[in-house]
Amino acid sequence: MTNIQRINSQIEPSLHDVGIVHIGLGAFHRAHQAVYLEQTLALHGGDWMIASANIRSNHKLVEQMQAAGHCYHVVEYADTSNAHLREIKAIKNTFFCGSDEGREALLSQMTAPATKIVTLTITEKGYYLAPSTGELLLDAPEIQHDMTASSQPKTALGLILEALKQRRAQGFAAFTVLSCDNMPHNGVRAKGAVVALAKAQDDEFAQWIEQNVAFPNSMVDRIVPAVSDQDLAMIKADTGISEATVVKCEQFSQWVVEDHFPAGRPKWESAGVQMVEDVSSYEMMKLRMLNGSHSLLAYLGTIAGFKTVADAMQDKDIRTFLEHYMMQEVAPTLPSFKQTELATYCQQLLARFENDSLQHQLKQIAMDGSQKLPQRWLSGLTELQEKRLKAPAIELGIAGWITFLCHAEQKQQSINDPLETELFALVRRHRNDGRRLIPALLQRKDIFPASLAQDQALLIRLSSVADGLLAGAKVQSLMRSAFQNKDK
């Protein structure tokens, strides 16, 4: 029997205007930014309601939100025995941009003088940046479209440009663009993508954006798994709620935001948001420790036969391996924090991973690997190499990702990765020759830093481990080799 604490909404949407437009109406946005704003509005009021949009996919969710009057619930599980049921009314309107009508409605809201902030959860691939260089992918079909038909944009970048263009023409101040995506320096990357697309259209307008539009960095943290039919059944049994829009997540939540909002902002700090001058140390710690561990679990845990994070964490070797990774291979790359702080964070993460209520699917975390690994593993690996420190856990992770690619290609299963076609082609070409497959994959400069592809000793080690995994070597044995030989 689950103990449920119910938290009803304290706001009346009709009393508040929209001040924030959000692109990327998914579960994470509804369980994170919307929850913080719900609490902020309840404390201070103000015209800071959210208008949220999906650009090309999940029209059904928009329709479901509209049918529910934009009121929904978030179930925050501490474990299977304790949860909060939170009612959310902070989203005032929703749009779907798959039609001309929906796109124009969204642009109208983005252009409205009351809109002060545009927030984003569009995942790494929504910025159309090469993971290893950060350069805009000008050849991407959607970017090509937005370059030639800028008044009918298909991307979030194009929508931002068109709205800013209209605001400038009408004499309205620029809004602030706040990325809430799980990337290092997400504000810097968002600015780089927007300005690069603007330069491809109008260099003078690009300069105006650089001078007038703020792109603060932020760090977000809350585990929000995709809701399965099994989850819906559990939520109904626990709470009586059977709505299609319900979101399930852990109770832990964190949001660290660079405090740079020229057009104004909500009083987020009253709801627990950390407003700071520089978020870089927080985001690096989280990306490498939490997200890096998640990616290790996604590939190695899947190969070991586990389906969820919590199930994998029941294996003592896996738990010890993750602890080794965080404290021996990530901690040396985080000089801003004391060792005791990192040790505390590490244990906190391990406890969060063991939360048996979330059923966080490893296959969900495994998606978009080519976009995630540069920030989660590869940047840290290059730093460790510069310090002449070993990284057996990261190397095992890379071999696990390569094995995951091979298994997916053979079973003809999509990995939901923008480079899926090219990666699968390499796997097919070198399927039975790891000594050629590994260098071919590491030559992908849009994923791997050049220094790694040139490291012959690394290539030999990766080939050996990947060959072992593909031949059926036990993952836990390879993990034990990593953490038992750390001092050798």
XYZ file of C-alpha atoms in Angstrom:
488
model
C 0.000 0.000 0.000
C 1.510 3.323 -1.081
C 1.277 6.314 1.253
C 0.100 9.240 -0.909
C 0.426 12.897 0.089
C -1.879 14.993 -2.086
C -0.852 18.541 -3.018
C -3.626 20.473 -4.746
C -2.941 23.422 -7.032
C -3.164 26.830 -5.347
C -3.418 28.927 -8.517
C -6.314 30.162 -10.652
C -5.085 30.210 -14.280
C -7.603 32.860 -15.377
C -5.884 35.391 -13.096
C -2.477 35.022 -14.762
C -1.259 35.780 -18.297
C 1.332 33.772 -20.218
C 4.899 35.007 -19.678
C 6.844 31.914 -20.765
C 6.677 29.945 -24.010
C 8.100 26.431 -23.826
C 9.112 24.310 -26.822
C 9.202 20.584 -26.106
C 6.000 19.559 -24.328
C 7.148 16.272 -22.868
C 7.143 14.473 -19.549
C 10.331 16.118 -18.281
C 9.039 19.652 -18.842
C 5.767 18.829 -17.100
C 7.563 17.207 -14.137
C 10.298 19.814 -13.770
C 9.940 23.397 -15.039
C 6.142 23.386 -14.781
C 6.289 22.116 -11.176
C 8.711 24.867 -10.144
C 6.522 27.479 -11.805
C 3.386 26.051 -10.179
C 4.989 26.620 -6.770
C 6.273 30.073 -7.728
C 2.874 31.244 -8.958
C 1.204 29.949 -5.792
C 3.591 32.038 -3.691
C 3.825 35.245 -5.741
C 1.247 35.257 -8.546
C 2.163 37.304 -11.601
C 1.861 36.833 -15.353
C 4.188 33.875 -15.696
C 1.934 31.084 -16.955
C 3.391 28.735 -19.589
C 2.309 28.162 -23.179
C 3.883 24.873 -24.277
C 4.328 23.468 -27.769
C 5.408 20.384 -29.644
C 6.905 21.117 -33.038
C 6.548 17.954 -35.123
C 5.700 14.965 -32.940
C 3.195 13.894 -30.279
C 0.163 15.849 -31.443
C -1.863 13.448 -29.290
C -0.383 14.837 -26.061
C -1.332 18.375 -27.084
C -4.894 17.221 -27.727
C -4.987 15.388 -24.371
C -3.733 18.467 -22.513
C -6.317 20.643 -24.232
C -9.099 18.164 -23.447
C -8.039 18.200 -19.761
C -8.122 21.997 -19.604
C -4.318 21.873 -19.165
C -4.657 20.515 -15.637
C -2.686 17.335 -14.938
C -0.960 15.462 -12.109
C 2.636 14.563 -11.272
C 3.259 11.531 -9.072
C 6.590 11.929 -7.261
C 7.729 8.557 -5.896
C 10.266 8.318 -3.070
C 9.893 4.524 -3.449
C 7.039 2.078 -3.970
C 5.681 2.885 -0.495
C 5.700 6.707 -0.477
C 4.698 9.330 -3.041
C 3.440 12.884 -3.517
C 0.521 13.511 -5.881
C 0.869 17.051 -7.199
C -1.831 18.874 -9.182
C -0.396 21.223 -11.834
C -2.173 24.142 -13.514
C 0.863 26.236 -14.542
C 0.444 25.452 -18.263
C -2.219 27.741 -19.714
C -2.138 26.788 -23.381
C -0.616 24.204 -25.740
C 0.197 24.212 -29.452
C 1.164 21.712 -32.131
C 3.250 23.137 -34.971
C 2.699 20.345 -37.463
C 0.181 22.576 -39.247
C 0.403 26.133 -40.564
C -2.337 27.155 -38.137
C -0.510 25.722 -35.112
C 2.800 27.260 -36.126
C 1.246 30.696 -36.574
C -0.516 30.428 -33.204
C 2.772 29.600 -31.499
C 4.619 32.424 -33.283
C 1.859 34.819 -32.254
C 2.362 33.830 -28.607
C 6.161 34.080 -28.901
C 5.804 37.534 -30.422
C 3.352 38.812 -27.801
C 4.820 41.603 -25.594
C 3.874 39.626 -22.454
C 6.214 36.773 -23.438
C 9.489 37.400 -21.606
C 11.159 33.965 -21.722
C 11.301 31.070 -24.206
C 12.408 27.789 -22.608
C 13.523 24.644 -24.421
C 13.577 20.887 -23.837
C 14.226 19.719 -27.394
C 17.042 17.182 -26.604
C 20.580 17.453 -27.926
C 19.578 16.725 -31.519
C 17.058 19.587 -31.553
C 19.940 22.088 -31.698
C 21.393 20.546 -34.880
C 24.944 20.876 -33.569
C 27.745 18.422 -34.322
C 28.393 16.788 -30.914
C 32.195 16.962 -31.116
C 32.629 20.448 -32.678
C 29.487 22.346 -31.704
C 29.067 23.598 -35.277
C 25.596 23.975 -36.788
C 24.694 21.132 -39.149
C 23.925 23.371 -42.125
C 23.261 20.368 -44.382
C 20.455 18.971 -42.191
C 17.215 19.045 -44.245
C 15.273 20.909 -41.547
C 17.989 23.559 -41.242
C 18.122 23.866 -45.039
C 14.353 24.441 -45.004
C 14.573 27.125 -42.319
C 17.352 28.880 -44.256
C 15.254 29.107 -47.411
C 11.753 29.444 -45.910
C 12.488 31.352 -42.699
C 8.920 32.622 -42.278
C 7.634 29.017 -42.069
C 10.159 27.424 -39.692
C 10.236 23.744 -38.823
C 12.853 23.819 -36.045
C 12.947 25.423 -32.613
C 15.905 27.496 -33.820
C 13.901 28.770 -36.775
C 10.889 29.545 -34.600
C 13.066 31.583 -32.229
C 14.571 33.524 -35.137
C 11.236 34.270 -36.759
C 9.680 35.391 -33.456
C 12.661 37.638 -32.672
C 12.493 39.077 -36.168
C 8.817 39.939 -35.716
C 9.393 41.390 -32.231
C 12.213 43.568 -33.524
C 10.068 44.831 -36.404
C 7.261 45.710 -33.984
C 9.582 47.431 -31.511
C 9.183 44.823 -28.747
C 12.104 43.870 -26.514
C 13.771 40.511 -27.110
C 12.785 37.583 -24.922
C 15.372 35.507 -23.034
C 16.098 32.003 -24.381
C 16.589 29.476 -21.565
C 17.729 25.990 -22.548
C 16.644 23.326 -20.046
C 18.270 20.502 -21.984
C 20.754 18.142 -20.472
C 23.904 19.500 -22.148
C 26.976 21.281 -20.795
C 26.904 25.020 -21.449
C 23.386 24.619 -22.852
C 22.838 28.380 -23.052
C 26.096 28.881 -24.928
C 25.188 26.064 -27.302
C 21.672 27.417 -27.820
C 23.100 30.841 -28.628
C 25.660 29.338 -30.987
C 22.966 27.432 -32.880
C 20.558 30.378 -33.122
C 23.256 32.861 -34.167
C 24.736 30.449 -36.725
C 21.318 29.963 -38.346
C 20.743 33.727 -38.282
C 24.102 34.344 -40.013
C 23.049 31.979 -42.773
C 20.059 34.290 -43.376
C 21.105 37.808 -42.387
C 24.449 38.741 -40.840
C 23.174 42.053 -39.467
C 20.276 40.292 -37.721
C 22.734 37.783 -36.247
C 24.723 40.654 -34.745
C 21.522 42.109 -33.271
C 20.766 38.771 -31.603
C 24.267 38.557 -30.132
C 23.864 42.039 -28.650
C 20.251 41.868 -27.477
C 19.226 38.287 -26.612
C 20.249 36.593 -23.354
C 20.947 32.843 -23.372
C 21.584 31.874 -19.713
C 22.957 28.416 -18.938
C 21.023 26.061 -16.682
C 21.373 22.634 -15.107
C 18.335 20.405 -14.645
C 18.030 17.212 -12.648
C 15.085 14.935 -12.074
C 14.628 11.353 -13.220
C 11.425 11.235 -15.279
C 10.919 7.871 -16.996
C 8.541 7.380 -19.888
C 5.154 6.272 -18.518
C 4.286 2.699 -19.529
C 0.936 0.923 -19.360
C 2.260 -0.836 -16.252
C 3.028 2.577 -14.701
C -0.461 3.835 -15.510
C -1.960 0.794 -13.799
C 0.225 1.332 -10.722
C -0.628 5.038 -10.561
C -4.340 4.271 -10.804
C -4.052 1.682 -8.040
C -2.069 4.077 -5.836
C -3.935 7.337 -6.483
C -7.158 6.640 -8.362
C -5.861 8.848 -11.198
C -6.327 7.412 -14.690
C -5.655 10.486 -16.844
C -3.501 10.037 -19.961
C -1.448 13.140 -19.120
C -0.191 11.959 -15.722
C 3.592 12.097 -15.201
C 5.666 9.846 -12.960
C 9.040 10.866 -11.492
C 11.301 10.676 -8.472
C 10.859 13.092 -5.560
C 14.344 14.563 -5.952
C 14.506 17.661 -8.162
C 17.169 20.296 -8.842
C 17.394 23.328 -11.107
C 20.426 25.625 -11.207
C 20.051 28.715 -13.421
C 22.432 31.482 -14.440
C 20.684 34.669 -13.280
C 20.669 36.694 -16.513
C 17.129 37.709 -17.552
C 17.072 41.277 -18.947
C 13.313 41.097 -19.626
C 12.511 39.836 -16.112
C 11.790 36.420 -14.611
C 9.629 34.647 -12.022
C 10.859 34.469 -8.417
C 11.980 30.906 -8.967
C 14.355 30.921 -5.993
C 11.357 30.869 -3.636
C 10.477 27.445 -5.076
C 13.986 26.105 -4.566
C 15.677 27.035 -7.864
C 19.339 27.921 -7.351
C 19.938 31.244 -9.135
C 23.710 31.598 -9.569
C 26.374 33.466 -11.546
C 27.917 30.337 -13.076
C 26.356 26.887 -13.459
C 29.245 25.167 -15.252
C 30.614 23.260 -12.258
C 27.127 21.990 -11.310
C 26.292 20.870 -14.841
C 29.618 19.097 -15.309
C 29.219 17.216 -12.037
C 25.717 16.125 -12.943
C 26.452 15.245 -16.577
C 29.480 13.131 -15.796
C 28.331 11.537 -12.531
C 24.591 11.041 -12.976
C 24.175 10.974 -16.748
C 27.495 9.242 -17.350
C 26.469 6.512 -14.895
C 23.083 6.248 -16.584
C 24.756 5.676 -19.954
C 27.008 2.989 -18.462
C 23.895 1.284 -17.121
C 22.060 1.716 -20.420
C 24.600 -0.181 -22.511
C 26.344 -2.527 -20.071
C 23.213 -3.206 -18.037
C 21.281 -4.075 -21.191
C 24.024 -6.440 -22.372
C 23.954 -8.051 -18.904
C 20.239 -8.753 -19.375
C 18.635 -6.069 -17.196
C 15.717 -3.915 -18.326
C 15.522 -1.153 -15.703
C 17.951 0.957 -13.700
C 16.652 -0.327 -10.352
C 16.965 -3.971 -11.441
C 20.557 -3.456 -12.576
C 21.398 -1.751 -9.275
C 20.541 -4.943 -7.383
C 23.742 -6.421 -8.830
C 26.610 -5.709 -6.388
C 29.246 -5.688 -9.136
C 27.328 -3.082 -11.122
C 26.848 -0.892 -8.048
C 30.543 -1.102 -7.150
C 31.502 -0.421 -10.774
C 29.419 2.775 -10.851
C 30.914 3.924 -7.556
C 34.394 3.321 -8.994
C 33.486 5.265 -12.151
C 32.200 8.282 -10.223
C 34.934 8.485 -7.597
C 37.975 7.298 -9.604
C 37.250 8.487 -13.155
C 34.905 11.458 -12.765
C 36.036 13.027 -9.489
C 39.539 13.886 -10.828
C 37.871 15.976 -13.570
C 35.810 18.052 -11.105
C 38.310 20.270 -9.253
C 35.639 22.777 -8.143
C 34.262 20.318 -5.569
C 35.766 18.813 -2.442
C 36.204 15.055 -2.398
C 33.717 14.815 0.476
C 31.073 16.686 -1.582
C 31.575 14.324 -4.514
C 31.429 11.275 -2.241
C 28.136 12.492 -0.763
C 26.702 13.171 -4.245
C 27.863 9.740 -5.413
C 26.048 7.939 -2.591
C 22.960 10.088 -3.154
C 22.930 9.081 -6.826
C 23.338 5.388 -6.060
C 20.342 5.607 -3.707
C 18.303 7.402 -6.376
C 19.189 4.728 -8.953
C 17.908 2.077 -6.526
C 14.441 3.693 -6.376
C 12.277 0.672 -7.196
C 9.199 2.701 -8.095
C 10.479 4.381 -11.263
C 10.941 1.401 -13.615
C 13.333 3.608 -15.607
C 13.891 1.642 -18.818
C 17.519 1.220 -19.871
C 16.474 1.274 -23.524
C 15.070 4.787 -23.014
C 18.413 6.045 -21.676
C 20.293 4.285 -24.492
C 18.681 6.376 -27.227
C 20.635 9.166 -29.000
C 23.968 7.816 -27.776
C 26.030 9.628 -30.416
C 24.690 12.926 -29.103
C 25.168 12.134 -25.407
C 28.531 10.384 -25.142
C 30.734 13.397 -25.991
C 29.447 15.307 -22.950
C 28.983 12.352 -20.594
C 32.159 10.320 -21.217
C 34.464 11.550 -23.956
C 35.323 15.035 -22.682
C 36.199 13.514 -19.305
C 38.218 10.746 -20.965
C 40.415 13.259 -22.795
C 41.021 15.117 -19.508
C 42.028 11.887 -17.777
C 44.418 11.058 -20.608
C 46.027 14.489 -20.268
C 46.522 13.742 -16.562
C 47.894 10.285 -17.483
C 45.108 8.634 -15.489
C 43.462 5.366 -16.501
C 39.755 5.139 -17.396
C 38.783 1.451 -17.605
C 35.121 2.147 -16.772
C 34.694 4.704 -19.553
C 36.527 2.430 -21.998
C 34.253 -0.461 -21.043
C 31.300 1.869 -21.581
C 32.480 2.784 -25.087
C 32.915 -0.904 -25.901
C 29.419 -1.479 -24.495
C 27.973 1.227 -26.743
C 29.670 -0.351 -29.770
C 28.314 -3.773 -28.776
C 24.864 -2.219 -28.347
C 25.120 -0.825 -31.903
C 26.071 -4.232 -33.267
C 23.225 -5.995 -31.483
C 20.676 -3.370 -32.599
C 21.824 -3.505 -36.233
C 21.658 -7.298 -36.270
C 18.177 -7.355 -34.754
C 17.117 -4.431 -36.975
C 16.059 -2.393 -33.932
C 16.101 1.407 -34.116
C 18.381 3.213 -31.655
C 16.549 6.518 -32.251
C 19.818 8.254 -33.074
C 20.299 10.960 -35.737
C 23.406 9.075 -36.923
C 21.703 5.665 -36.903
C 21.967 5.092 -40.670
C 25.677 5.936 -40.828
C 26.529 3.972 -37.669
C 24.662 0.872 -38.814
C 26.422 1.086 -42.207
C 29.809 0.986 -40.453
C 28.694 -1.985 -38.366
C 27.598 -3.898 -41.479
C 30.865 -3.120 -43.275
C 33.079 -4.340 -40.424
C 30.758 -6.690 -38.558
C 33.273 -9.493 -38.091
C 36.413 -7.429 -37.710
C 36.593 -5.443 -34.469
C 40.090 -4.188 -35.307
C 38.575 -2.283 -38.218
C 35.180 -1.454 -36.723
C 36.602 0.342 -33.660
C 38.896 2.724 -35.628
C 36.107 3.357 -38.165
C 33.702 4.401 -35.427
C 36.277 6.529 -33.611
C 37.066 8.295 -36.894
C 33.581 9.822 -36.679
C 34.726 13.332 -35.781
C 31.107 14.339 -35.181
C 31.226 12.066 -32.101
C 34.817 11.380 -31.021
C 37.635 13.872 -30.385
C 40.513 13.386 -32.840
C 42.952 12.584 -30.010
C 41.058 9.382 -29.180
C 41.073 8.104 -32.760
C 44.856 8.570 -32.865
C 45.494 6.649 -29.633
C 46.577 3.217 -30.903
C 46.800 1.683 -27.431
C 43.198 2.782 -26.744
C 42.005 1.299 -30.052
C 43.619 -2.042 -29.192
C 42.043 -2.088 -25.709
C 38.599 -1.169 -27.061
C 38.827 -3.831 -29.777
C 39.733 -6.477 -27.212
C 36.887 -5.580 -24.842
C 34.295 -5.162 -27.617
C 35.301 -8.512 -29.140
C 34.852 -10.086 -25.715
C 31.392 -8.572 -25.225
C 30.291 -9.599 -28.718
C 31.543 -13.121 -28.011
C 29.406 -13.271 -24.861
C 31.873 -12.324 -22.117
C 30.133 -11.701 -18.788
C 29.742 -7.947 -18.210
C 30.199 -8.226 -14.462
C 33.582 -9.944 -14.909
C 34.795 -7.062 -17.062
C 33.456 -4.595 -14.485
C 35.364 -6.356 -11.704
C 38.546 -6.063 -13.760
C 37.941 -2.298 -13.951
C 37.440 -1.599 -10.257
C 39.734 -4.269 -8.803
C 42.725 -3.154 -10.857
C 42.320 0.571 -10.305
C 45.697 0.968 -8.641
C 47.665 -1.263 -10.984
